[in-house]
Amino acid sequence: DQQVKQNSPSLSVQEGRISILNCDYTNSMFDYFLWYKKYPAEGPTFLISISSIKDKNEDGRFTVFLNKSAKHLSLHIVPSQPGDSAVYFCAASGLGNSGYALNFGKGTSLLVTP
Amino acid sequence: DAGVIQSPRHEVTEMGQEVTLRCKPISGHDYLFWYRQTMMRGLELLIYFNNNVPIDDSGMPEDRFSAKMPNASFSTLKIQPSEPRDSAVYFCASSRGRTSGNTIYFGEGSWLTVV
């Protein structure tokens, strides 16, 4: 039972344009959400997070939006750069569901073309 | 500061053999996680520890898998006997738990191939 879902396995965007990666979750107990970035042959690295008390968090070119009523979050990358090409994982956690562990989506592979 | 350190980075073994994966978490982190990544299931949690005590092992696939954390700086994940379907990337991760916003930090992974 996948509680965090990333329905787009891949996304291709031109350099300079906006990349929008989407994520849906089913567990209403989740209260903390994170995005990780993964390059081939490396471990996932933390990118940005958001608490359920907020609906937006921004860090440079990266912004995460949270819509709790829809159980949906998205990651916006503006402007996209070729170095952003990687697999992006959405993750969520909440007390009452594996406690402090993170539940991950299956990832979206982003390709930013020059 | 050193990150999460995993060994071996790559392991090729024959079916039926015992496999031991090792992890050294980031110093000061009191949570340690073992995840497995496969194409079919993505990143799935196998087990996690808090202060060296296993908290949730519901993700461990079956009795062939076991994990230990004898002290705050070392953990092992053992598969005995190994099977081809165990082929995956195994990640160890650590965190300070919710005091750090629940951000967990991953090692580079151990790539396991069982033939």
Coordinates of N, CA and C in Angstrom, one line a residue:
Chain A
D1 N 0.8 -1.2 0.0 CA 0.0 0.0 0.0 C 0.9 1.2 0.0
Q2 N 1.0 1.9 -1.2 CA 1.8 3.0 -1.3 C 1.1 4.2 -0.8
Q3 N 1.6 4.8 0.3 CA 0.9 5.9 0.9 C 1.4 7.2 0.3
V4 N 2.5 7.2 -0.4 CA 3.0 8.4 -1.0 C 3.1 8.1 -2.5
K5 N 2.5 8.8 -3.4 CA 2.5 8.5 -4.8 C 3.0 9.6 -5.7
Q6 N 3.9 9.2 -6.5 CA 4.3 10.1 -7.6 C 3.9 9.5 -8.9
N7 N 2.9 10.0 -9.5 CA 2.3 9.4 -10.6 C 3.0 9.6 -12.0
S8 N 3.9 10.5 -12.0 CA 4.7 10.7 -13.2 C 6.1 10.2 -13.0
P9 N 6.4 9.1 -13.7 CA 7.7 8.5 -13.6 C 8.8 9.3 -14.2
S10 N 8.4 10.2 -15.2 CA 9.5 11.0 -15.8 C 8.9 12.3 -16.2
L11 N 9.8 13.3 -16.4 CA 9.4 14.6 -16.8 C 10.6 15.2 -17.6
S12 N 10.3 15.9 -18.7 CA 11.4 16.5 -19.5 C 11.0 18.0 -19.6
V13 N 12.0 18.8 -19.3 CA 11.8 20.3 -19.3 C 13.0 21.0 -20.0
Q14 N 12.7 22.1 -20.7 CA 13.8 22.8 -21.2 C 14.5 23.7 -20.2
E15 N 15.8 23.8 -20.4 CA 16.6 24.7 -19.5 C 15.9 26.1 -19.5
G16 N 15.8 26.6 -18.2 CA 15.3 28.0 -18.1 C 13.8 28.0 -17.8
R17 N 13.1 26.9 -18.1 CA 11.7 26.8 -17.8 C 11.4 26.3 -16.4
I18 N 10.1 26.2 -16.1 CA 9.8 25.7 -14.8 C 9.6 24.2 -14.8
S19 N 10.1 23.6 -13.8 CA 9.8 22.1 -13.6 C 8.8 22.0 -12.4
I20 N 7.8 21.2 -12.6 CA 6.8 21.0 -11.6 C 6.6 19.5 -11.4
L21 N 7.0 19.1 -10.2 CA 6.9 17.7 -9.8 C 5.8 17.5 -8.8
N22 N 5.0 16.5 -9.0 CA 3.8 16.4 -8.1 C 3.9 15.1 -7.3
C23 N 3.1 15.2 -6.1 CA 3.1 14.1 -5.2 C 1.8 14.1 -4.5
D24 N 1.2 12.9 -4.3 CA 0.0 12.8 -3.5 C 0.2 11.8 -2.4
Y25 N -0.5 12.0 -1.3 CA -0.4 11.1 -0.2 C -1.8 10.7 0.3
T26 N -1.9 9.6 1.0 CA -3.2 9.1 1.4 C -3.4 9.2 2.9
N27 N -2.3 9.3 3.7 CA -2.4 9.2 5.1 C -2.6 10.6 5.8
S28 N -3.7 10.8 6.4 CA -4.0 12.1 6.9 C -3.1 12.4 8.2
M29 N -2.4 11.4 8.7 CA -1.6 11.6 9.9 C -0.2 12.2 9.5
F30 N 0.1 12.2 8.2 CA 1.4 12.8 7.8 C 1.4 14.3 8.1
D31 N 2.4 14.8 8.7 CA 2.5 16.2 9.0 C 3.8 16.8 8.6
Y32 N 4.7 16.1 8.0 CA 6.0 16.6 7.5 C 6.3 16.0 6.2
F33 N 6.7 16.9 5.3 CA 6.9 16.4 3.9 C 8.3 16.9 3.4
L34 N 8.9 16.1 2.7 CA 10.3 16.4 2.2 C 10.4 16.0 0.7
W35 N 11.4 16.7 0.1 CA 11.8 16.2 -1.3 C 13.3 15.9 -1.2
Y36 N 13.6 14.8 -1.8 CA 15.0 14.4 -2.0 C 15.3 14.3 -3.4
K37 N 16.6 14.5 -3.7 CA 17.1 14.4 -5.1 C 18.1 13.3 -5.1
K38 N 18.1 12.5 -6.2 CA 19.1 11.4 -6.3 C 19.7 11.4 -7.6
Y39 N 21.1 11.4 -7.6 CA 21.8 11.2 -8.8 C 22.2 9.7 -8.9
P40 N 22.5 9.2 -10.1 CA 22.8 7.8 -10.2 C 24.0 7.4 -9.4
A41 N 24.0 6.2 -8.8 CA 25.1 5.7 -8.0 C 25.3 6.5 -6.7
E42 N 24.4 7.3 -6.3 CA 24.6 8.1 -5.1 C 23.3 7.8 -4.2
G43 N 23.4 8.2 -2.9 CA 22.3 8.1 -2.1 C 21.4 9.4 -2.2
P44 N 20.1 9.3 -1.9 CA 19.3 10.5 -1.9 C 19.8 11.6 -1.0
T45 N 19.7 12.8 -1.5 CA 20.1 14.0 -0.7 C 18.9 14.9 -0.4
F46 N 18.8 15.4 0.7 CA 17.7 16.2 1.1 C 17.7 17.5 0.3
L47 N 16.5 17.9 -0.1 CA 16.4 19.1 -0.9 C 15.7 20.2 -0.2
I48 N 14.4 20.0 0.2 CA 13.6 21.0 0.8 C 12.5 20.2 1.5
S49 N 11.9 20.9 2.6 CA 10.9 20.3 3.3 C 9.8 21.3 3.7
I50 N 8.7 20.8 4.2 CA 7.6 21.7 4.6 C 6.8 21.0 5.7
S51 N 6.4 21.7 6.7 CA 5.6 21.2 7.7 C 4.1 21.5 7.4
S52 N 3.3 20.7 8.0 CA 1.8 20.8 7.6 C 1.2 22.1 8.1
I53 N 1.9 22.8 8.9 CA 1.3 24.1 9.4 C 1.5 25.2 8.3
K54 N 2.3 24.9 7.3 CA 2.6 25.9 6.2 C 2.0 25.4 4.9
D55 N 1.8 26.3 4.0 CA 1.4 25.8 2.6 C 2.4 26.1 1.6
K56 N 3.5 26.7 2.0 CA 4.6 27.0 1.0 C 5.9 27.2 1.7
N57 N 7.0 26.7 1.1 CA 8.3 26.9 1.6 C 9.2 27.1 0.4
E58 N 10.1 28.1 0.5 CA 10.9 28.5 -0.6 C 12.4 28.4 -0.2
D59 N 13.2 27.9 -1.1 CA 14.6 27.9 -0.9 C 15.3 28.1 -2.2
G60 N 15.7 29.4 -2.5 CA 16.3 29.6 -3.8 C 15.4 29.3 -5.0
R61 N 15.9 28.5 -5.9 CA 15.1 28.1 -7.0 C 14.0 27.1 -6.7
F62 N 14.0 26.6 -5.5 CA 13.1 25.5 -5.2 C 12.0 26.0 -4.3
T63 N 10.7 25.6 -4.6 CA 9.6 26.0 -3.8 C 8.7 24.7 -3.7
V64 N 8.3 24.4 -2.5 CA 7.4 23.3 -2.3 C 6.0 23.9 -1.8
F65 N 5.0 23.4 -2.4 CA 3.6 23.8 -2.1 C 2.9 22.6 -1.5
L66 N 2.1 22.9 -0.4 CA 1.3 21.9 0.2 C -0.1 22.2 0.2
N67 N -1.0 21.3 -0.3 CA -2.4 21.5 -0.3 C -3.0 20.3 0.6
K68 N -3.2 20.6 1.9 CA -3.6 19.6 2.8 C -5.0 19.0 2.5
S69 N -5.9 19.8 2.1 CA -7.2 19.3 1.8 C -7.2 18.4 0.6
A70 N -6.3 18.6 -0.3 CA -6.2 17.7 -1.5 C -5.2 16.6 -1.2
K71 N -4.5 16.6 -0.1 CA -3.4 15.7 0.2 C -2.4 15.7 -1.0
H72 N -2.0 16.8 -1.4 CA -1.1 17.0 -2.5 C 0.0 18.0 -2.3
L73 N 1.2 17.7 -2.7 CA 2.3 18.6 -2.7 C 3.0 18.6 -4.0
S74 N 3.7 19.8 -4.3 CA 4.4 19.9 -5.5 C 5.7 20.6 -5.3
L75 N 6.6 20.3 -6.1 CA 8.0 20.9 -6.1 C 8.1 21.7 -7.4
H76 N 8.4 23.0 -7.2 CA 8.6 23.9 -8.4 C 10.1 24.2 -8.4
I77 N 10.7 24.1 -9.6 CA 12.1 24.5 -9.8 C 12.1 25.5 -10.9
V78 N 12.6 26.7 -10.5 CA 12.6 27.8 -11.4 C 13.8 28.7 -11.2
P79 N 14.7 28.9 -12.3 CA 14.6 28.3 -13.6 C 15.3 26.9 -13.5
S80 N 14.8 26.0 -14.3 CA 15.5 24.7 -14.3 C 16.8 24.7 -15.0
Q81 N 17.8 23.9 -14.5 CA 19.1 23.9 -15.0 C 19.5 22.4 -15.4
P82 N 20.4 22.2 -16.3 CA 20.7 20.8 -16.7 C 21.2 20.0 -15.4
G83 N 21.9 20.7 -14.5 CA 22.3 20.0 -13.3 C 21.2 19.5 -12.4
D84 N 20.0 20.0 -12.7 CA 18.8 19.5 -11.9 C 18.4 18.1 -12.4
S85 N 18.9 17.7 -13.5 CA 18.5 16.3 -14.0 C 18.9 15.3 -13.0
A86 N 17.9 14.6 -12.4 CA 18.0 13.6 -11.4 C 16.7 13.0 -11.1
V87 N 16.7 12.0 -10.2 CA 15.4 11.5 -9.7 C 15.0 12.2 -8.5
Y88 N 13.8 12.6 -8.4 CA 13.2 13.4 -7.2 C 12.2 12.5 -6.5
F89 N 12.5 12.3 -5.2 CA 11.6 11.6 -4.4 C 10.8 12.5 -3.4
C90 N 9.6 12.2 -3.3 CA 8.7 12.9 -2.3 C 8.6 11.9 -1.1
A91 N 8.7 12.5 0.1 CA 8.6 11.7 1.3 C 7.7 12.4 2.3
A92 N 7.2 11.6 3.2 CA 6.3 12.1 4.2 C 6.4 11.3 5.5
S93 N 6.2 12.0 6.6 CA 6.2 11.3 7.9 C 5.1 11.8 8.8
G94 N 4.8 11.1 9.8 CA 3.8 11.5 10.8 C 3.7 10.6 11.9
L95 N 3.5 11.2 13.1 CA 3.3 10.3 14.3 C 2.2 9.4 14.1
G96 N 2.4 8.2 14.5 CA 1.3 7.2 14.3 C 1.5 6.3 13.1
N97 N 2.4 6.7 12.2 CA 2.7 5.9 11.1 C 4.2 5.7 11.0
S98 N 4.7 4.6 11.4 CA 6.1 4.3 11.5 C 6.9 5.4 12.2
G99 N 6.2 6.2 13.0 CA 6.9 7.2 13.8 C 7.7 8.1 13.0
Y100 N 9.0 8.0 13.2 CA 9.9 9.0 12.6 C 10.4 8.6 11.3
A101 N 10.1 7.5 10.8 CA 10.6 7.0 9.5 C 9.9 7.8 8.3
L102 N 10.5 7.9 7.2 CA 9.9 8.5 6.1 C 9.3 7.5 5.1
N103 N 8.2 7.8 4.6 CA 7.5 7.0 3.5 C 7.8 7.7 2.2
F104 N 8.4 7.0 1.2 CA 8.8 7.6 0.0 C 7.9 7.2 -1.2
G105 N 7.7 8.1 -2.1 CA 7.1 7.8 -3.4 C 8.2 7.1 -4.2
K106 N 7.8 6.6 -5.4 CA 8.7 5.9 -6.3 C 9.6 6.8 -7.1
G107 N 9.4 8.1 -7.0 CA 10.3 9.0 -7.7 C 9.9 9.4 -9.1
T108 N 10.3 10.6 -9.5 CA 10.1 11.2 -10.8 C 11.5 11.5 -11.4
S109 N 11.8 11.0 -12.5 CA 13.0 11.3 -13.2 C 12.9 12.5 -14.0
L110 N 13.6 13.6 -13.6 CA 13.6 14.8 -14.3 C 14.8 15.0 -15.2
L111 N 14.5 15.3 -16.5 CA 15.6 15.6 -17.4 C 15.4 17.1 -17.9
V112 N 16.4 17.8 -17.7 CA 16.4 19.2 -18.1 C 17.4 19.3 -19.3
T113 N 16.8 19.7 -20.4 CA 17.5 19.7 -21.7 C 18.0 21.1 -22.0
P114 N 19.2 21.2 -22.6 CA 19.8 22.6 -22.9 C 18.9 23.3 -24.0
Chain B
D1 N 32.2 17.2 8.3 CA 31.7 16.1 9.0 C 31.5 14.9 8.1
A2 N 31.8 13.7 8.5 CA 31.6 12.5 7.7 C 30.1 12.3 7.6
G3 N 29.6 11.8 6.5 CA 28.2 11.4 6.3 C 28.0 10.0 6.8
V4 N 26.9 9.4 6.4 CA 26.6 8.0 6.7 C 27.6 7.2 5.8
I5 N 28.2 6.2 6.4 CA 29.2 5.4 5.7 C 28.7 4.0 5.6
Q6 N 28.6 3.5 4.4 CA 28.1 2.1 4.2 C 29.2 1.3 3.5
S7 N 29.2 0.0 3.9 CA 30.1 -0.9 3.2 C 29.5 -2.3 3.1
P8 N 29.8 -3.1 2.1 CA 30.5 -2.7 0.9 C 29.7 -1.9 0.0
R9 N 30.3 -1.2 -1.0 CA 29.5 -0.4 -2.0 C 28.9 -1.4 -3.0
H10 N 29.6 -2.4 -3.3 CA 29.1 -3.4 -4.3 C 29.3 -4.8 -3.8
E11 N 28.3 -5.6 -3.9 CA 28.5 -7.0 -3.5 C 27.8 -7.9 -4.5
V12 N 28.6 -8.9 -5.0 CA 28.0 -9.9 -5.9 C 28.2 -11.3 -5.2
T13 N 27.1 -12.0 -5.0 CA 27.2 -13.2 -4.2 C 26.3 -14.3 -4.9
E14 N 26.6 -15.5 -4.5 CA 25.7 -16.6 -5.1 C 24.6 -16.9 -4.2
M15 N 23.5 -17.3 -4.8 CA 22.3 -17.6 -4.0 C 22.6 -18.6 -2.9
G16 N 22.1 -18.4 -1.7 CA 22.3 -19.2 -0.6 C 23.4 -18.7 0.3
Q17 N 24.2 -17.8 -0.1 CA 25.3 -17.3 0.7 C 24.7 -16.2 1.7
E18 N 25.5 -16.0 2.7 CA 25.1 -15.0 3.7 C 25.7 -13.7 3.2
V19 N 24.9 -12.6 3.4 CA 25.4 -11.3 3.0 C 25.3 -10.4 4.3
T20 N 26.3 -9.6 4.5 CA 26.3 -8.7 5.7 C 26.6 -7.3 5.1
L21 N 25.7 -6.4 5.3 CA 25.9 -5.0 5.0 C 26.1 -4.2 6.3
R22 N 27.0 -3.2 6.2 CA 27.4 -2.4 7.3 C 27.1 -1.0 7.2
C23 N 26.9 -0.3 8.3 CA 26.6 1.1 8.3 C 27.1 1.8 9.5
K24 N 27.7 3.0 9.3 CA 28.1 3.8 10.4 C 27.3 5.1 10.3
P25 N 26.4 5.4 11.2 CA 25.6 6.6 11.1 C 26.4 7.9 11.4
I26 N 25.8 9.0 11.1 CA 26.4 10.3 11.5 C 26.5 10.4 13.0
S27 N 27.6 10.9 13.5 CA 27.8 11.0 14.9 C 26.8 11.9 15.5
G28 N 26.2 11.5 16.6 CA 25.2 12.3 17.3 C 23.7 12.0 16.8
H29 N 23.6 11.3 15.8 CA 22.2 10.9 15.3 C 21.8 9.7 16.1
D30 N 20.5 9.8 16.6 CA 20.0 8.7 17.4 C 19.0 7.8 16.7
Y31 N 18.7 8.1 15.4 CA 17.9 7.3 14.6 C 18.7 6.7 13.5
L32 N 18.5 5.4 13.2 CA 19.1 4.8 12.1 C 18.1 4.0 11.3
F33 N 18.1 4.1 10.0 CA 17.2 3.5 9.1 C 17.8 2.6 8.1
W34 N 17.2 1.5 7.7 CA 17.6 0.7 6.6 C 16.5 0.8 5.6
Y35 N 16.8 1.2 4.4 CA 15.9 1.2 3.2 C 16.4 0.3 2.1
R36 N 15.5 -0.1 1.3 CA 15.9 -0.9 0.1 C 15.2 -0.2 -1.1
Q37 N 16.0 -0.1 -2.2 CA 15.4 0.5 -3.4 C 15.4 -0.6 -4.5
T38 N 14.2 -0.8 -5.1 CA 14.1 -1.6 -6.2 C 13.2 -0.9 -7.3
M39 N 13.3 -1.3 -8.5 CA 12.5 -0.7 -9.5 C 11.0 -0.8 -9.2
M40 N 10.6 -2.0 -8.8 CA 9.2 -2.3 -8.6 C 8.6 -1.5 -7.4
R41 N 9.3 -1.4 -6.3 CA 8.8 -0.9 -5.0 C 9.4 0.4 -4.6
G42 N 10.3 0.9 -5.4 CA 10.9 2.2 -5.0 C 11.7 2.1 -3.7
L43 N 11.7 3.1 -2.9 CA 12.4 3.1 -1.6 C 11.5 2.6 -0.5
E44 N 11.8 1.5 0.0 CA 10.9 1.0 1.1 C 11.7 0.8 2.4
L45 N 11.1 1.2 3.5 CA 11.7 1.1 4.8 C 11.7 -0.4 5.2
L46 N 12.9 -0.8 5.7 CA 13.0 -2.2 6.2 C 12.9 -2.2 7.7
I47 N 13.6 -1.4 8.4 CA 13.7 -1.3 9.8 C 14.3 0.0 10.3
Y48 N 13.9 0.5 11.5 CA 14.6 1.6 12.0 C 14.8 1.4 13.5
F49 N 15.9 2.1 14.0 CA 16.3 2.0 15.4 C 16.3 3.4 16.0
N50 N 16.0 3.4 17.2 CA 16.2 4.7 18.0 C 17.0 4.3 19.2
N51 N 18.1 5.0 19.4 CA 19.0 4.8 20.5 C 19.4 3.3 20.6
N52 N 19.7 2.7 19.4 CA 20.2 1.3 19.2 C 19.1 0.3 19.4
V53 N 17.8 0.7 19.7 CA 16.8 -0.3 19.9 C 15.9 -0.3 18.6
P54 N 15.6 -1.5 18.1 CA 14.7 -1.6 16.9 C 13.3 -1.1 17.3
I55 N 12.8 -0.2 16.5 CA 11.4 0.4 16.8 C 10.4 -0.2 15.9
D56 N 10.7 -0.4 14.6 CA 9.7 -0.9 13.7 C 10.4 -1.7 12.7
D57 N 10.2 -3.0 12.7 CA 10.8 -3.9 11.7 C 9.7 -4.5 10.8
S58 N 8.6 -3.9 10.7 CA 7.5 -4.5 9.9 C 7.8 -4.5 8.4
G59 N 8.8 -3.8 8.0 CA 9.2 -3.8 6.6 C 10.2 -4.9 6.2
M60 N 10.7 -5.6 7.2 CA 11.7 -6.7 6.9 C 10.9 -7.8 6.2
P61 N 11.4 -8.1 5.0 CA 10.6 -9.0 4.1 C 10.3 -10.4 4.7
E62 N 11.2 -11.0 5.4 CA 11.0 -12.3 5.9 C 12.2 -12.6 6.9
D63 N 12.1 -13.8 7.4 CA 13.0 -14.2 8.5 C 14.5 -14.3 8.0
R64 N 14.6 -14.3 6.7 CA 16.0 -14.4 6.2 C 16.8 -13.1 6.4
F65 N 16.0 -12.0 6.7 CA 16.6 -10.7 7.0 C 16.7 -10.4 8.5
S66 N 17.8 -9.9 8.9 CA 17.9 -9.5 10.3 C 18.8 -8.3 10.4
A67 N 18.6 -7.4 11.4 CA 19.4 -6.2 11.5 C 19.7 -6.0 13.0
K68 N 20.9 -5.5 13.2 CA 21.4 -5.3 14.6 C 22.0 -3.9 14.7
M69 N 22.0 -3.4 15.9 CA 22.7 -2.1 16.2 C 23.3 -2.3 17.5
P70 N 24.5 -2.8 17.6 CA 25.2 -3.1 18.9 C 25.6 -1.9 19.6
N71 N 25.8 -0.8 18.9 CA 26.2 0.5 19.6 C 25.8 1.7 18.7
A72 N 26.0 2.8 19.2 CA 25.5 4.0 18.5 C 26.2 4.3 17.2
S73 N 27.3 3.7 16.9 CA 28.0 4.0 15.7 C 28.1 2.9 14.7
F74 N 27.3 1.8 14.9 CA 27.5 0.7 14.0 C 26.1 -0.1 13.9
S75 N 25.8 -0.5 12.6 CA 24.6 -1.3 12.4 C 24.9 -2.3 11.3
T76 N 24.3 -3.4 11.3 CA 24.4 -4.4 10.2 C 23.1 -4.9 9.8
L77 N 23.0 -5.2 8.5 CA 21.8 -5.8 7.9 C 22.3 -7.1 7.3
K78 N 21.7 -8.2 7.7 CA 22.2 -9.5 7.3 C 21.1 -10.2 6.5
I79 N 21.5 -10.9 5.5 CA 20.5 -11.7 4.7 C 21.1 -13.1 4.6
Q80 N 20.4 -14.1 5.2 CA 20.9 -15.4 5.2 C 19.7 -16.4 5.2
P81 N 19.6 -17.2 4.1 CA 20.4 -17.2 2.9 C 19.9 -16.2 1.9
S82 N 20.8 -15.7 1.1 CA 20.4 -14.8 0.1 C 19.7 -15.4 -1.1
E83 N 18.8 -14.7 -1.8 CA 18.1 -15.1 -3.0 C 18.2 -14.1 -4.1
P84 N 18.1 -14.5 -5.3 CA 18.2 -13.5 -6.4 C 17.2 -12.3 -6.3
R85 N 16.0 -12.5 -5.7 CA 15.1 -11.5 -5.5 C 15.5 -10.4 -4.5
D86 N 16.6 -10.7 -3.8 CA 17.1 -9.7 -2.8 C 18.0 -8.7 -3.5
S87 N 18.3 -8.9 -4.8 CA 19.1 -8.0 -5.5 C 18.5 -6.6 -5.5
A88 N 19.2 -5.6 -5.0 CA 18.6 -4.3 -4.8 C 19.8 -3.4 -4.3
V89 N 19.4 -2.1 -4.2 CA 20.4 -1.2 -3.5 C 19.8 -1.0 -2.1
Y90 N 20.7 -1.2 -1.1 CA 20.3 -1.1 0.3 C 21.0 0.2 0.8
F91 N 20.1 1.1 1.4 CA 20.6 2.4 1.9 C 20.4 2.4 3.4
C92 N 21.4 2.9 4.0 CA 21.4 3.2 5.5 C 21.2 4.7 5.6
A93 N 20.5 5.1 6.6 CA 20.3 6.6 6.8 C 20.2 6.8 8.3
S94 N 20.5 8.1 8.7 CA 20.4 8.4 10.1 C 19.8 9.8 10.2
S95 N 19.3 10.1 11.4 CA 18.8 11.4 11.7 C 18.7 11.7 13.2
R96 N 18.4 12.9 13.5 CA 18.2 13.3 14.9 C 16.7 13.2 15.3
G97 N 15.9 12.7 14.4 CA 14.5 12.6 14.6 C 13.8 13.9 14.4
R98 N 12.7 14.1 15.1 CA 11.9 15.3 14.8 C 12.5 16.6 15.3
T99 N 13.5 16.5 16.1 CA 14.2 17.7 16.6 C 14.9 18.4 15.4
S100 N 15.2 17.7 14.3 CA 15.8 18.2 13.2 C 14.9 18.3 12.0
G101 N 13.6 18.4 12.3 CA 12.6 18.4 11.2 C 12.4 17.1 10.5
N102 N 13.0 16.1 11.1 CA 12.8 14.7 10.6 C 13.6 14.5 9.3
T103 N 14.5 15.4 9.0 CA 15.4 15.2 7.8 C 16.3 14.0 8.1
I104 N 16.3 13.0 7.2 CA 17.2 11.9 7.3 C 18.3 12.0 6.2
Y105 N 19.5 11.5 6.6 CA 20.6 11.6 5.7 C 21.1 10.2 5.3
F106 N 21.2 10.0 4.0 CA 21.5 8.7 3.5 C 23.0 8.5 3.2
G107 N 23.4 7.3 3.3 CA 24.6 6.8 2.8 C 24.6 6.6 1.3
E108 N 25.7 6.2 0.7 CA 25.7 6.1 -0.8 C 25.1 4.8 -1.3
G109 N 24.8 3.9 -0.4 CA 24.1 2.6 -0.7 C 25.1 1.5 -0.9
S110 N 24.6 0.3 -0.7 CA 25.3 -1.0 -1.0 C 24.5 -1.7 -2.1
W111 N 25.2 -1.9 -3.3 CA 24.5 -2.5 -4.4 C 24.7 -4.0 -4.3
L112 N 23.6 -4.7 -4.1 CA 23.7 -6.1 -3.9 C 23.2 -6.9 -5.1
T113 N 23.9 -7.8 -5.6 CA 23.5 -8.7 -6.7 C 23.7 -10.1 -6.3
V114 N 22.6 -10.8 -6.3 CA 22.6 -12.2 -5.9 C 22.3 -13.1 -7.2
V115 N 23.3 -13.9 -7.5 CA 23.2 -14.7 -8.8 C 22.9 -16.1 -8.5

